[in-house]
Amino acid sequence: MSHCLWSLPHWLGQKGFLWLLHVVGSAPPAAKRMLRLIQSRVMLPGWRRECWTKSLAKADFRLPTPSYVPADGSTKYSAPSEPATPSFVTNIFCGHLSAENIFPFPSALSQEQEQSLKAMVGPLARFFEEVNDAAANEELGSIEEDTLAGLKKMGCFGLQVPEQLGGLGLSNTQYARLVEVLGTHDLGVGIILGAHQSIGLKGLLLFGTQSQKEKYLPRLARGENYAAYCLTEASSGSNAASLQTVAECSPCGSFYTLSGSKMWISNGGTADIFTVFARTPIKDVTTGEVKDPISAFVVERGFGGVSSGPPEKKMGIRCSNTAEVHFDGVKVPAENLLGGLGQGFKVAMDILNNGRFGMASALAGTMRGVLGKAVQHAANRKQFGSSLASFGAIQEKLARMAMLLYVTEAMAYVLSANLDSKVANYKLEAAISKIFASEAAWSVTDEVIQVLGAMGYMKDTGVERVLRDLRVFRIFEGTNDILRLYVALTGIEHAEKELQGLQKLRLGPEALCKEVGRRAMRKVGIPTGLTLQGMVHPELEESAALVTKAIDLFGEAIETLLLTHGSAVADKQFHLKRVADSAIDIYAMTVTLSRASRTLSLGQPTAQHEKLLCQTWCREASQRVRTSLREATSSKGEESFASMKLISDALVKNGGAVAAHPLGF
Ligand code: MYA
């Protein structure tokens, strides 16, 4: 029997065998149980079981399991092998585990950088406590003069601009820690500085030529000029590649004529330097065919033909300026092309990818700030003879807030350290951090208001402003819905390529057999041997097992979706949302395990508390993964999705709610 099983791939061809696994996986539980028996005593003799296990242990999809050395702060973990892509999130779509950028909890700060950062954090926090007035800024619709002067003096407009160009030359981790302070005190000011640096001048930092940098960065770093990032247009929001602004090259090739309008541009009314994305028609001299790829340009307001609309009236971040920007026949010198002709979409996406880490740390700062208010209130306010903090309903809220903060901080600093150590592929991790942080901060702040009760609803408490400020973070820099699709589709595309490689027999016979064996085990729910042992602290091994199990389930679900829907899966947004939710939860569990492992290994005073945060988070998150994946791959899920589609179609057809009013009129 066991011999027959090993020969199956050769009889059926690999594609057929994968299909067989898929069919078995979708079979009733009784059939699955029978397959599980293959590895059990009844059908698989002991020696064969041993062979199977040994062969799995040798297979290259397993991480080596370096022995865990409790910490003296030096070598706690050893480095695992090199995966095809370094991205943890991308790899889980194939059911692979590559956690070397997450374990041990990365820090890319040199001692010197740590010292200078410590010297900056305290004064910046004090400045925001003593000088800046967030409520006054909101009322004013801009930053108060003394705050602005102070920010410029501290170098806050050029945090990452190289020192030789007048900036502070900070690393991503240092930047993240400082914007955390902004996030704690004033998100509106954070947006002005963030739109200026995280995206406005980021194109110059990432893609600028030396002369572009020398021309623009010093004045931007001094805060003499604000920068803005101009991508969005009236008919081009989430679908960024559909933009219509045009930049036509002059016959002499020395300048481009830029025309078009951009919408909802942060700093749009106050900036003097713009990173603008526009179509650049190019005629192929041999075929005569005209193409219009997107290119990026650095545009000065002073070029003429640049105008801005009035400041938008917004729900939150009111001290920041948001406005339309119009370009009317602006003559842009050819040397202001940024990143090469036709490279604009890549430039736009890379800027966004690279800026997202700041959002996670800023919002962690916001959460830390408001959480303190809820805790103090819960501890001091008495009702029914006891403090609020003694009631389970409040305890659950506080615990959830603490977990969300803990995970967000872990994500933010894993990501910034990964950027600093030049990890090649971090875009899915960056998108997840943005999604997670913006939703966590919203949920925490909303619950803080709930704990504070009526007091939380009052303006003077200062939390309602934070909630209003936060709302846009789930919308801008890529809506969370679009980013979820982006995460799911990019990951699935990666898995599809691997599956195609398998089907085209790109693997050698031995590797193929192992791969098929792994899939067979995964299909019937036998752990495939993924392990975080040796990387997580021993006290967290149970939680780590939940992560590896979740990765097995996830890899299996992705393959099922691919085999069931083929390339049509790209249009299955009900499914893709659940795939993205699972990826987010798995990444969140993993960074949390890393953070808590480090604290435990260092024996820090908060270690047992962090262990609790981590274990509780992993328990709940792993359950959510199971639920999401079940919905994405089961017929019950399909029924729900079909019903939701019908409900939505009816609403759209009716132009609003369809159900009759309960009173009948
Ligand atoms: S700025 C405006 C934000 N707008 C958006 O984010 C637009 C969202 N849309 C998109 O991102 C794209 O259109 C999507 C792709 C993702 C939907 N990284 O065929 P495709 C490659 C690298 O999938 P589409 C704002 O709000 C892809 O691999 N590459 O494209 C400011 C492919 O390459 P290839 C990527 O279906 C607010 C090619 O592109 C990425 O058209 C102010 C085409 O791909 C990517 N991400 O759409 C905020 N995506 O051809 C202030 C795609 O080689 C900041 N590709 O296979 C504040 C900061 C906070 C700090 C402080 C606060 C206190």
mmCIF file of C-alpha atoms in Angstrom, residues 87 89-90 349-361 411-412 414-416 418-419 425-438 477-478 480 483 486-487 584 587:
data_model
loop_
_atom_site.group_PDB
_atom_site.id
_atom_site.type_symbol
_atom_site.label_atom_id
_atom_site.label_comp_id
_atom_site.label_asym_id
_atom_site.label_seq_id
_atom_site.Cartn_x
_atom_site.Cartn_y
_atom_site.Cartn_z
ATOM 1 C CA SER A 87 9.480 37.743 2.546
ATOM 2 C CA VAL A 89 4.347 36.746 4.155
ATOM 3 C CA THR A 90 5.007 35.836 0.514
ATOM 4 C CA MET A 349 4.363 52.179 -5.512
ATOM 5 C CA ASP A 350 7.876 52.034 -4.075
ATOM 6 C CA ILE A 351 7.383 55.385 -2.355
ATOM 7 C CA LEU A 352 4.164 54.150 -0.782
ATOM 8 C CA ASN A 353 5.706 50.803 0.220
ATOM 9 C CA ASN A 354 8.656 52.580 1.734
ATOM 10 C CA GLY A 355 6.579 55.119 3.642
ATOM 11 C CA ARG A 356 4.130 52.724 5.264
ATOM 12 C CA PHE A 357 6.348 51.720 8.170
ATOM 13 C CA GLY A 358 6.005 55.222 9.618
ATOM 14 C CA MET A 359 2.272 54.863 9.806
ATOM 15 C CA ALA A 360 2.522 51.735 11.948
ATOM 16 C CA SER A 361 4.806 53.330 14.504
ATOM 17 C CA MET A 411 5.085 44.980 13.383
ATOM 18 C CA ALA A 412 6.307 48.567 13.209
ATOM 19 C CA VAL A 414 10.268 44.541 12.664
ATOM 20 C CA LEU A 415 9.432 46.414 9.471
ATOM 21 C CA SER A 416 11.635 49.445 10.118
ATOM 22 C CA ASN A 418 13.990 45.097 7.944
ATOM 23 C CA LEU A 419 14.106 48.263 5.858
ATOM 24 C CA ASN A 425 11.197 42.244 -0.382
ATOM 25 C CA TYR A 426 9.040 43.823 2.319
ATOM 26 C CA LYS A 427 6.063 45.184 0.374
ATOM 27 C CA LEU A 428 3.467 42.732 1.702
ATOM 28 C CA GLU A 429 4.716 43.176 5.246
ATOM 29 C CA ALA A 430 4.479 46.966 4.751
ATOM 30 C CA ALA A 431 0.919 46.737 3.438
ATOM 31 C CA ILE A 432 -0.089 44.470 6.336
ATOM 32 C CA SER A 433 1.458 46.825 8.881
ATOM 33 C CA LYS A 434 -0.541 49.724 7.453
ATOM 34 C CA ILE A 435 -3.785 47.742 7.481
ATOM 35 C CA PHE A 436 -3.221 46.348 10.938
ATOM 36 C CA ALA A 437 -2.068 49.556 12.582
ATOM 37 C CA SER A 438 -4.881 51.690 11.182
ATOM 38 C CA GLU A 477 -2.099 55.557 1.291
ATOM 39 C CA GLY A 478 -4.104 52.721 -0.298
ATOM 40 C CA ASN A 480 -7.301 48.832 3.530
ATOM 41 C CA LEU A 483 -4.321 46.631 0.237
ATOM 42 C CA TYR A 486 -3.011 43.472 -3.070
ATOM 43 C CA VAL A 487 -1.645 41.201 -0.310
ATOM 44 C CA ILE A 584 -2.422 39.363 8.499
ATOM 45 C CA TYR A 587 2.158 37.624 10.382
#
